[in-house]
XYZ file of N, CA and C in Angstrom:
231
model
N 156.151 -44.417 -43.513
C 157.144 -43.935 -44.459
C 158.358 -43.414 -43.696
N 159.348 -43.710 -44.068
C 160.725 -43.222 -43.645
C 161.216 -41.939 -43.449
N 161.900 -41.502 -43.057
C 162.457 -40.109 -43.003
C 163.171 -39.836 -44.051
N 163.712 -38.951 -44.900
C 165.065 -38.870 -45.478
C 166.101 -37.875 -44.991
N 167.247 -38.396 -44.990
C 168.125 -37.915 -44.248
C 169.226 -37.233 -45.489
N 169.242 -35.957 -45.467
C 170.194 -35.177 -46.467
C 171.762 -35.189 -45.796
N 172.640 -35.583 -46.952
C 174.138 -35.311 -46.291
C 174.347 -34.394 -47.584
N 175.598 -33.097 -47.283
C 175.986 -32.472 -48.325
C 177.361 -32.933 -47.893
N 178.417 -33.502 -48.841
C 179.652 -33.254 -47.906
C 180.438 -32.335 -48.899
N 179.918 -31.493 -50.227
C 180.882 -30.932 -50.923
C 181.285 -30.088 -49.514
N 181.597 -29.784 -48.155
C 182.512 -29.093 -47.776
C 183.106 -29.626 -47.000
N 183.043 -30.233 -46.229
C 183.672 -31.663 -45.746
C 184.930 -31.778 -46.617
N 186.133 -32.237 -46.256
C 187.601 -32.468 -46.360
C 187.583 -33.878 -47.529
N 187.959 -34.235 -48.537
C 188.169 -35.005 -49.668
C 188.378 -36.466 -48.549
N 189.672 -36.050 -48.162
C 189.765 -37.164 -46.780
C 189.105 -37.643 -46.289
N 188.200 -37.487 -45.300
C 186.987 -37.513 -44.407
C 186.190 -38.098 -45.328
N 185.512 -37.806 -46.321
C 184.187 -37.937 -46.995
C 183.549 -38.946 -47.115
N 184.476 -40.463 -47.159
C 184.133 -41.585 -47.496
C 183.291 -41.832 -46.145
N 184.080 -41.642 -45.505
C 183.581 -42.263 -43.760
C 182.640 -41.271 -43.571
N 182.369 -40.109 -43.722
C 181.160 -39.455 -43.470
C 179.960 -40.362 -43.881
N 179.856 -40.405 -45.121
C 179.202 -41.152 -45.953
C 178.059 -41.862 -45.384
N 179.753 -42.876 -45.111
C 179.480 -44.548 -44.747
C 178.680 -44.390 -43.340
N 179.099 -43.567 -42.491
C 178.170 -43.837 -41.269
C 177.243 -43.348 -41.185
N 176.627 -42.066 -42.165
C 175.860 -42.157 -42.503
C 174.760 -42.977 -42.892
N 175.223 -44.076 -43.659
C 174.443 -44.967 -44.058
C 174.109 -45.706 -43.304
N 175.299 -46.576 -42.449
C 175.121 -47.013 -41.045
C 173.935 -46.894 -40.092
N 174.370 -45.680 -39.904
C 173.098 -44.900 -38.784
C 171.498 -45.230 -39.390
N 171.392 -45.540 -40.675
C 169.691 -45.260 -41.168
C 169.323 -47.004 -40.371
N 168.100 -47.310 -40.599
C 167.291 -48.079 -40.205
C 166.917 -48.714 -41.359
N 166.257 -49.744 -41.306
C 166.058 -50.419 -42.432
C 165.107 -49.525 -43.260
N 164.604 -49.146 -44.195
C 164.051 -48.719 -44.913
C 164.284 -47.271 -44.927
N 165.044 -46.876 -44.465
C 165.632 -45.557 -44.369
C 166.217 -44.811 -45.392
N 166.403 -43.441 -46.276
C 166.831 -42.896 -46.879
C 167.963 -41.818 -46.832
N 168.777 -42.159 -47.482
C 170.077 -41.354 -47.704
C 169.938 -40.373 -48.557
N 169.703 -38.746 -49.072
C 169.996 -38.126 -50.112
C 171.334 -37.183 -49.757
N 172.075 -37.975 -50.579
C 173.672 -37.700 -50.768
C 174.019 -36.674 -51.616
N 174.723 -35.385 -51.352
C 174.957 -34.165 -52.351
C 176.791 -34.334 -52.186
N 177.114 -34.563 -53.077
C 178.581 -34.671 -53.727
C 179.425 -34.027 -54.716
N 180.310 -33.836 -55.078
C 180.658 -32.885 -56.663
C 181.309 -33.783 -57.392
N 181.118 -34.957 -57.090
C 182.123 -36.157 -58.508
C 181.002 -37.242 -58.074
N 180.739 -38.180 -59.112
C 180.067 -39.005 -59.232
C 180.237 -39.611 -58.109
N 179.512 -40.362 -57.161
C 179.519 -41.286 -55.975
C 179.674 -42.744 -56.051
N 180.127 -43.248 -57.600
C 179.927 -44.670 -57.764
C 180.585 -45.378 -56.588
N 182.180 -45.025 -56.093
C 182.792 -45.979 -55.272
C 181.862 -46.164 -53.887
N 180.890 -45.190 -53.439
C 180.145 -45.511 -52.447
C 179.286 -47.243 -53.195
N 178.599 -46.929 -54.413
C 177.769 -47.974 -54.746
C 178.277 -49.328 -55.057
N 179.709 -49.220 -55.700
C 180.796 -50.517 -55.681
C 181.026 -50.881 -54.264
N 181.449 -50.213 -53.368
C 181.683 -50.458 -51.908
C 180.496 -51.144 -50.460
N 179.367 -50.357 -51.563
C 177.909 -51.185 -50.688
C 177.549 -52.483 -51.279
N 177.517 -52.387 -52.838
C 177.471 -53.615 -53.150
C 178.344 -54.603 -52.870
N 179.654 -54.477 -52.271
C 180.549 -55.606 -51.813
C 180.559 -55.875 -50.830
N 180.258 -54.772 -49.659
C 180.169 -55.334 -48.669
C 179.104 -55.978 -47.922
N 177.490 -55.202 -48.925
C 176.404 -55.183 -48.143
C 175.232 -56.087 -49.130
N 175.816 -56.293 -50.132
C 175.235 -57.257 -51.183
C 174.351 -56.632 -52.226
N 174.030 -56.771 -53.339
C 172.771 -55.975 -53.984
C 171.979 -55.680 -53.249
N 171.009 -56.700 -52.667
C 169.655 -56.721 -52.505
C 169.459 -55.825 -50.705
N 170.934 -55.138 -50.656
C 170.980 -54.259 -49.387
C 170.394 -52.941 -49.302
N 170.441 -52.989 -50.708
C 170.159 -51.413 -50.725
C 169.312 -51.227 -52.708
N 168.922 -49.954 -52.413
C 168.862 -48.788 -53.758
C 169.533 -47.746 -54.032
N 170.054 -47.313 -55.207
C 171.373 -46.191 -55.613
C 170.679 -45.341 -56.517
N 169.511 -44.653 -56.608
C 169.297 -43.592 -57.797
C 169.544 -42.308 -57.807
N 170.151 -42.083 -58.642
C 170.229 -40.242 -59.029
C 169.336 -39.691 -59.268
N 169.675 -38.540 -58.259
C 168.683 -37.337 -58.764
C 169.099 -36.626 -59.651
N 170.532 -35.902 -59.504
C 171.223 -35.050 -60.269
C 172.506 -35.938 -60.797
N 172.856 -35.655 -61.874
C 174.120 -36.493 -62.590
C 175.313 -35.039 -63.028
N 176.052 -34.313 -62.250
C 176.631 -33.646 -62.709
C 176.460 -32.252 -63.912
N 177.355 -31.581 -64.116
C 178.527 -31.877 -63.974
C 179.582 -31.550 -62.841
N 178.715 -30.207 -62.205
C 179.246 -30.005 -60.578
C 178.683 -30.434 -59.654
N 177.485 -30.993 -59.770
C 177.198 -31.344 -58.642
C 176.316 -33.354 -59.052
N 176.376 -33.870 -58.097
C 175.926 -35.450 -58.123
C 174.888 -35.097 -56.796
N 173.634 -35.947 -57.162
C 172.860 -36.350 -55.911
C 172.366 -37.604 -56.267
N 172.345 -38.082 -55.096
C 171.735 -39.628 -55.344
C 170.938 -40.126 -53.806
N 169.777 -40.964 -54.216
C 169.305 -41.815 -52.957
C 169.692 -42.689 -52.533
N 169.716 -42.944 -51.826
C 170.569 -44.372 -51.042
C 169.206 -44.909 -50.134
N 168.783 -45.988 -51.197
C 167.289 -46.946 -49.812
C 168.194 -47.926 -49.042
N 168.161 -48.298 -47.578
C 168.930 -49.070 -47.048
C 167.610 -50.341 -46.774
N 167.977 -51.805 -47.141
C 166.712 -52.778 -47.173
C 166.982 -53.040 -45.921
């Protein structure tokens, strides 16, 4: 079983955040887990994996759906 790897970036700079993210995701291993803590919905991460990395790259489920705070898993295939 995989590790899961927690990112919070609500303090992290609006700027920065995307690329935090992303290399985040980067860095995991195949079957690896992302739990992502955010304060606005994270869809453009899931539009942005699905374009670059295809559906069948990954999993996107929420834990928390707002309204201050978003969490979601990120499975990397």
């Amino acid at each position: 079983m995989s590790e899961t790897h927690r990112l919070d970036v609500r303090p992290v700079e609006p700027k920065d955040r995307f690329e935090c993210i992303m290399g985040a995701y980067e860095g995991l291993v195949d079957g690896g887990v992302l739990e992502l803590t955010v304060d606005h919905d994270p869809k453009c991460m899931y539009y942005t994996l699905r374009a670059t990395r295809g559906d069948d790259a990954f999993t996107f489920d929420y834990l928390e759906e707002g309204p201050e705070t978003w969490r979601v898993l990120v499975r990397k295939r």
